[in-house]
XYZ file of C-alpha atoms in Angstrom:
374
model
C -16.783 -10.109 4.400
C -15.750 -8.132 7.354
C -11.876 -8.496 6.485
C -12.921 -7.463 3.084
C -14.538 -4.046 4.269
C -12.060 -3.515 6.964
C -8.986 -3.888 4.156
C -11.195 -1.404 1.520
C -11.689 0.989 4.582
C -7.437 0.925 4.618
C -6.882 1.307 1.184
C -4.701 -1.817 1.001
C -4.973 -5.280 -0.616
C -4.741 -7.984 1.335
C -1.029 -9.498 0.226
C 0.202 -6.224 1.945
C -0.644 -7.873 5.584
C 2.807 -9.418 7.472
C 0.569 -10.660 10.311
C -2.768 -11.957 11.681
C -3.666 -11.550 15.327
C -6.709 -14.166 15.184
C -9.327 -14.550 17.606
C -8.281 -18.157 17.900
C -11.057 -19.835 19.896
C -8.808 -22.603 19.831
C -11.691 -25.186 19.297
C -12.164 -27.730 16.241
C -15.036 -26.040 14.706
C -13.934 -22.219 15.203
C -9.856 -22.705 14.206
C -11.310 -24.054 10.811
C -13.506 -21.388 9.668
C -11.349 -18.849 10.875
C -8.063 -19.551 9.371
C -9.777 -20.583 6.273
C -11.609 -16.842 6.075
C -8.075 -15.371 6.360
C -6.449 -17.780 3.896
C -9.302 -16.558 1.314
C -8.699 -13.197 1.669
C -4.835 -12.519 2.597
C -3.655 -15.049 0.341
C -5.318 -13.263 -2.563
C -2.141 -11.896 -4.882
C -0.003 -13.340 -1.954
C 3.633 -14.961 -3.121
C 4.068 -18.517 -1.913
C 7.390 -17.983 -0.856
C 5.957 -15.197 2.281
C 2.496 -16.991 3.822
C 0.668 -14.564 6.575
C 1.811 -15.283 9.806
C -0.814 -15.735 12.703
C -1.272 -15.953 16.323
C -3.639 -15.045 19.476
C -3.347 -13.280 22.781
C -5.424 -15.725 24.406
C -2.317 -18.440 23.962
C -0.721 -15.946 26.291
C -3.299 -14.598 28.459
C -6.347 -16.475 28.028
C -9.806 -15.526 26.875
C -10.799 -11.806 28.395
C -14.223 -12.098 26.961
C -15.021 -8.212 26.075
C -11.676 -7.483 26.640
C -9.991 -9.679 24.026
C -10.466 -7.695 21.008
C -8.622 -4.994 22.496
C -5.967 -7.413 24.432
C -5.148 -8.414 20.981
C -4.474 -4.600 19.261
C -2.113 -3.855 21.952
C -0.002 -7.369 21.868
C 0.157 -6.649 18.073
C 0.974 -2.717 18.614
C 3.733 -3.956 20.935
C 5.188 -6.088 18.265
C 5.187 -3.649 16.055
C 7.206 -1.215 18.602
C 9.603 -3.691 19.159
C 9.966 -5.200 15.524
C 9.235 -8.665 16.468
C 6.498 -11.143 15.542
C 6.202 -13.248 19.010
C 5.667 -17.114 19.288
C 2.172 -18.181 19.710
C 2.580 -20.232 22.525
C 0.758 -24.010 23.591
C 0.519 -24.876 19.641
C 2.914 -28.233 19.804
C 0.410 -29.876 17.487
C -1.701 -28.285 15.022
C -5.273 -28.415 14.264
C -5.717 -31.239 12.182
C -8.935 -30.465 10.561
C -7.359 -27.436 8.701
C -5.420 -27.804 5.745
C -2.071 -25.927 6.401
C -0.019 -27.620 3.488
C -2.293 -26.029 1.359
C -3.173 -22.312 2.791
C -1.081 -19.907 2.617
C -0.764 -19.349 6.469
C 1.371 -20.820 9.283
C 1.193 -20.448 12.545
C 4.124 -17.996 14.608
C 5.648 -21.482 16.080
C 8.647 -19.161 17.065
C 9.311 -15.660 17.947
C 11.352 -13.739 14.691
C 12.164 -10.735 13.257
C 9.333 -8.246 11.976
C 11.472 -6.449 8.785
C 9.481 -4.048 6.426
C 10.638 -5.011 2.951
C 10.436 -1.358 1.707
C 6.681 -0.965 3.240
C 5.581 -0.573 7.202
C 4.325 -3.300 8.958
C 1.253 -4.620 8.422
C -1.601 -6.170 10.504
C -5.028 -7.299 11.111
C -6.738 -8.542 14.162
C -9.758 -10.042 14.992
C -12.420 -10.539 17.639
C -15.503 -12.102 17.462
C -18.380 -11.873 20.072
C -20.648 -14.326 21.544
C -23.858 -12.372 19.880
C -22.361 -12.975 16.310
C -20.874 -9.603 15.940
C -17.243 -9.873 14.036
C -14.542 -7.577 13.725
C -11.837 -6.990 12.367
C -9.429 -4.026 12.530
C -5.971 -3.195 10.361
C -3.215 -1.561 11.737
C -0.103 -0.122 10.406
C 2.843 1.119 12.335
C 3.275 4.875 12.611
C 6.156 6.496 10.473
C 10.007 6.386 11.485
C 10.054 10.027 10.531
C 8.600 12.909 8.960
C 10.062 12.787 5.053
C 10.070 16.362 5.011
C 9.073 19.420 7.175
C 5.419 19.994 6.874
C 6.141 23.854 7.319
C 8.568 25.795 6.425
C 10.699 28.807 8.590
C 9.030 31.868 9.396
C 11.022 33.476 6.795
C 9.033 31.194 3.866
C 5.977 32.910 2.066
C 4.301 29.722 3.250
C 0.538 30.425 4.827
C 0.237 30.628 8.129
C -1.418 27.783 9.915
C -3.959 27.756 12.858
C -2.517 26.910 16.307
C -5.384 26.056 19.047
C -5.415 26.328 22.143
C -8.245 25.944 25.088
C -8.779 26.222 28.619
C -12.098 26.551 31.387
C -10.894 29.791 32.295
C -8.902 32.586 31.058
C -6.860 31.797 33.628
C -6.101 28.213 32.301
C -5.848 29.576 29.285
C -3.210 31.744 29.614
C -1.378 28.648 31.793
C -1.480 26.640 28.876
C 0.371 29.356 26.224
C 2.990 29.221 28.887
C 3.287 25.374 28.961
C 3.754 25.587 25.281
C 6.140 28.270 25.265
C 8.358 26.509 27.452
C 7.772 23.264 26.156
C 8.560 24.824 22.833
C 12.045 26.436 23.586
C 12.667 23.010 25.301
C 12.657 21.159 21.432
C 13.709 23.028 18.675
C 13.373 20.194 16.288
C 9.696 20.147 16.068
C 7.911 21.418 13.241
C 5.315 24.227 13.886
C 2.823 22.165 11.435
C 3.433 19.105 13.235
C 2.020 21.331 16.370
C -0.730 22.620 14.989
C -1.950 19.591 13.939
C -1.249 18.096 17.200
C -3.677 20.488 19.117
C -6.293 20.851 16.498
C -6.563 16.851 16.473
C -5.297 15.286 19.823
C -7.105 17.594 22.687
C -9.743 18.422 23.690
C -11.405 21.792 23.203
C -12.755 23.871 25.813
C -14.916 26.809 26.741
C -12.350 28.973 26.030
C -10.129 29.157 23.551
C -7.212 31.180 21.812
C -6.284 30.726 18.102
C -2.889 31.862 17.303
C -1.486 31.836 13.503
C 2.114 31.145 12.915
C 4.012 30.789 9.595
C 6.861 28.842 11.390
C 7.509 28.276 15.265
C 10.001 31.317 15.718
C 6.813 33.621 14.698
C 4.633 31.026 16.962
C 7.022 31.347 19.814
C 7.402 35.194 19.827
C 3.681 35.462 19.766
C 3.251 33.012 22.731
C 6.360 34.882 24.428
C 4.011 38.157 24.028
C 1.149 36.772 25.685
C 3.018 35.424 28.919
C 4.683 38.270 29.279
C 1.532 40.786 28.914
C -0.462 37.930 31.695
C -3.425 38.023 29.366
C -5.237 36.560 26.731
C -7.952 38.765 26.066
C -7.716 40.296 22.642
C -5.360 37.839 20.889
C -7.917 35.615 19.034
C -9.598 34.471 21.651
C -13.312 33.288 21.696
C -15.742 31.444 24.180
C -16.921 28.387 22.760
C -20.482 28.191 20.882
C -23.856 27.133 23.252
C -25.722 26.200 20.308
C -26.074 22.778 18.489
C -22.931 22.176 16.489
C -23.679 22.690 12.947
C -23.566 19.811 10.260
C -20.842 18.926 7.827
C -21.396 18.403 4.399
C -19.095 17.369 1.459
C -19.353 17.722 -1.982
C -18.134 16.081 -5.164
C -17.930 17.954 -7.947
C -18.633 17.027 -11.688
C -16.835 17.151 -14.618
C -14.887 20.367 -15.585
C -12.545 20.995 -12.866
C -10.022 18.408 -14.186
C -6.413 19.685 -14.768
C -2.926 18.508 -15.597
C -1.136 17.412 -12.745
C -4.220 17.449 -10.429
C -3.694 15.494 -7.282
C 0.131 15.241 -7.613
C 1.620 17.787 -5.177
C -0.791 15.669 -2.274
C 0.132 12.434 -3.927
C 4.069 13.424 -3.082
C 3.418 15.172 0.047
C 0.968 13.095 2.251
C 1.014 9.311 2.591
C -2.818 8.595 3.191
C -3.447 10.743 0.217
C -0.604 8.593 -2.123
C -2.191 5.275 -0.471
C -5.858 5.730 -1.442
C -5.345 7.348 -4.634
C -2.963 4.349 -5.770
C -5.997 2.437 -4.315
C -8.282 3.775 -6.532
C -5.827 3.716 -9.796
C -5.425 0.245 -9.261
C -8.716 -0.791 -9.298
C -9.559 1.788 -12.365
C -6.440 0.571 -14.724
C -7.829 -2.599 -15.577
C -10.638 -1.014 -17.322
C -8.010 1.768 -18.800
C -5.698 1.362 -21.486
C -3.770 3.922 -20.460
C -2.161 3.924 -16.768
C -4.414 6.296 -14.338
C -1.875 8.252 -12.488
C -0.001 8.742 -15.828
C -2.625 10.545 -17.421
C -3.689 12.181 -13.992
C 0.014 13.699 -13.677
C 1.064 14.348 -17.533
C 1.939 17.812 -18.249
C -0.088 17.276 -21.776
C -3.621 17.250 -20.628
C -5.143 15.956 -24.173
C -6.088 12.075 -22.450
C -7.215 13.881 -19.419
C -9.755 16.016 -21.190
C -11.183 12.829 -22.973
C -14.475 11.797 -20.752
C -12.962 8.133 -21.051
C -10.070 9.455 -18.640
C -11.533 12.828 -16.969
C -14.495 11.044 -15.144
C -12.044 8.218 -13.767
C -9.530 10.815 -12.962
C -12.247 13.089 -10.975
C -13.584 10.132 -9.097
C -10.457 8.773 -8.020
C -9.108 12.235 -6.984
C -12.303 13.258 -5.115
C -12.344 9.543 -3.413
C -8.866 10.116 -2.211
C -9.447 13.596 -0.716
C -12.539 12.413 1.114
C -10.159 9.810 2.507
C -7.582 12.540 3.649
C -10.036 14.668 5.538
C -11.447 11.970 7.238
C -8.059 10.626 8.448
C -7.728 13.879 9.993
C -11.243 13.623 11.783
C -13.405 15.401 9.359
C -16.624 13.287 9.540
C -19.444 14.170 7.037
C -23.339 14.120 8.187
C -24.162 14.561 4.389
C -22.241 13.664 0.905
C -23.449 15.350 -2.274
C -22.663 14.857 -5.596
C -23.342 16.158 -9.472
C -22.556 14.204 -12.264
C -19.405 11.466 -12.111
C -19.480 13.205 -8.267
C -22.511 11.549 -7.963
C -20.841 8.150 -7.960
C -17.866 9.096 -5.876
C -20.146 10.257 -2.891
C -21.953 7.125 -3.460
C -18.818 4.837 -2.974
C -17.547 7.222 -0.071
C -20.779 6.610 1.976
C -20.501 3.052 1.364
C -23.238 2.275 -1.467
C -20.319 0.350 -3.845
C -16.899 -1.690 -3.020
C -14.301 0.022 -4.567
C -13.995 -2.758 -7.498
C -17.706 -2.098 -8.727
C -17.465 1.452 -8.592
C -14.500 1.837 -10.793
C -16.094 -0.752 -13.112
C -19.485 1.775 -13.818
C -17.331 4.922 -13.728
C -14.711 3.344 -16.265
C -17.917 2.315 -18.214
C -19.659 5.792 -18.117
C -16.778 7.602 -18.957
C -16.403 4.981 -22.162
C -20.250 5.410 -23.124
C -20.028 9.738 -22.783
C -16.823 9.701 -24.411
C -18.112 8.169 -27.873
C -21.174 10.948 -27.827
C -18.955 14.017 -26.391
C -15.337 13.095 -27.910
């Protein structure tokens, strides 16, 4: 069951997983249920001719008790840097009491090559603790390379994005424009998006803070270069942090009505997460469709879309994959609210349905309103 969440959480099914770094108590009793648990869920849709490969930290380290969860992330993070699936070591002779000729597993008997096959590489690992807690965590290798520049020059009629920066004092402040300024002019060949995302995600925010907006980095640099040069912050969108109790975020899910042709697809080309959870969803919704999903969700002819049998799966899967964008980017909700089909996608997001019985009711109220709306 916790695989099963932890591969819904991801988006992914379970034949998409190159490797298993197991918990491996390496006992008669444990090795059994354990390999058997994987062999049920990552050999679902799985071809016989590419079995999940498996292996433990603790054949090369030995049993860190808290610490092997985490032992076991990094040694599978590593082989992921380094492209390589490395031999579990000390397993000469197999468990006997589980039946390998017939799962579709096998143990990493010797160190090989990790290759993508057109996807990125692919893993779970697991710890369990001595109280009964299990977990079980899926990781998959950051990108090569941006596809495309998030941003454009400052000469595009692109918006201009938010670039954060914070600091105890003024004083610190004003030391960290210049660190950025310099580090800047230092590497051309970074994207101003990618650095604006980069401080509003990856540091932490201080007392005081200066918010700069920039198109493209020429217009970020020449505003940063203004700033050093003047020694001073003050007046240049800068703001002491709040004393009061952070406010509560709240996200919403529309109804029907705001469906239109093409919806989705710009995001869908643009941003992986986005493209992974919506062709999440689709899958799961087609085999109650007769038509495709993401072909009626992208056709330039929006008469399927605007038939309820179509619009409320279209909505749902849409709004399911945004909430999945923000919160890869941190956004948290303390409250989900929904009208009509939105209703059921703030129920799934907050955990209410799996993603297999939610698309089976929406597909089915979207049938039932269709025959009394058209």
């Amino acid at each position: 069951a916790v695989i099963r969440r932890a591969l819904a959480m991801a988006s992914l099914d379970g034949s998409s997983i190159d490797y298993v770094a197991c918990h491996g108590t390496g006992t008669s009793l444990g090795d059994p249920i354990e390999v058997q648990a994987l062999a049920a869920v990552y050999g679902e849709g799985r071809e016989e001719s590419r079995p999940v490969t498996v292996g433990s930290i603790k054949s090369n380290i030995g049993h860190t008790e808290s610490a092997a969860g985490v032992a076991g992330v990094i040694k599978t993070v590593l082989a992921m840097q380094n492209e390589h699936i490395p031999q579990s070591l000390h397993a000469g002779e197999l468990n006997p009491h589980i039946p390998w000729a017939e799962l579709p597993v096998e143990v990493a008997s010797e160190g090989r090559a990790w290759t993508r096959n057109g996807r990125p590489r692919r893993a779970g690992v697991s710890s369990f603790g001595f109280s009964g807690t299990n977990a079980h965590v899926v990781l998959e290798e950051s990108p090569q390379a941006p596809q495309q520049p998030r941003m454009p020059s400052s000469t595009s009629t692109s918006p201009s994005l938010p670039v954060l920066l914070s600091g105890h004092t003024d004083e610190a402040l004003l030391g960290q424009a210049q660190k950025l300024q310099d580090w800047l002019e230092a590497r051309r060949e970074l994207a101003a998006a990618d650095i604006a995302l980069s401080l509003a995600t990856t540091r932490t925010h201080f007392a005081e803070r200066l918010c700069l907006r920039a198109a493209g980095r020429e217009e970020l640099l020449a505003q940063l270069a203004e700033i050093t040069s003047r020694g001073s912050v003050q007046g240049v969108g800068t703001q002491g942090a709040a004393t009061t109790t952070p406010g509560r975020t709240a996200l919403l899910f529309t109804g029907q009505g705001s469906q239109r042709p093409g919806m989705g697809r710009a995001l869908y080309e643009q941003h992986t997460g986005f493209r992974a959870r919506l062709d999440a969803v689709a899958a799961a919704m087609d085999v109650h469709l007769e038509m495709p999903l993401l072909e009626v969700m992208f056709a330039e002819d929006a008469t399927l879309l605007n038939q309820t049998a179509y619009t409320q799966p279209a909505l749902f899967a849409l709004e399911v994959a945004l909430a999945g964008l923000w919160q890869s980017w941190g956004v948290q909700a303390d409250v989900l609210v929904g009208h009509s089909i939105g209703e059921l996608a703030a129920a799934y997001v907050a955990g209410v349905f799996s993603l297999e019985d939610a698309c089976k009711l929406v597909a089915a109220r979207g049938r039932m309103m269709n025959t009394w709306t058209g």
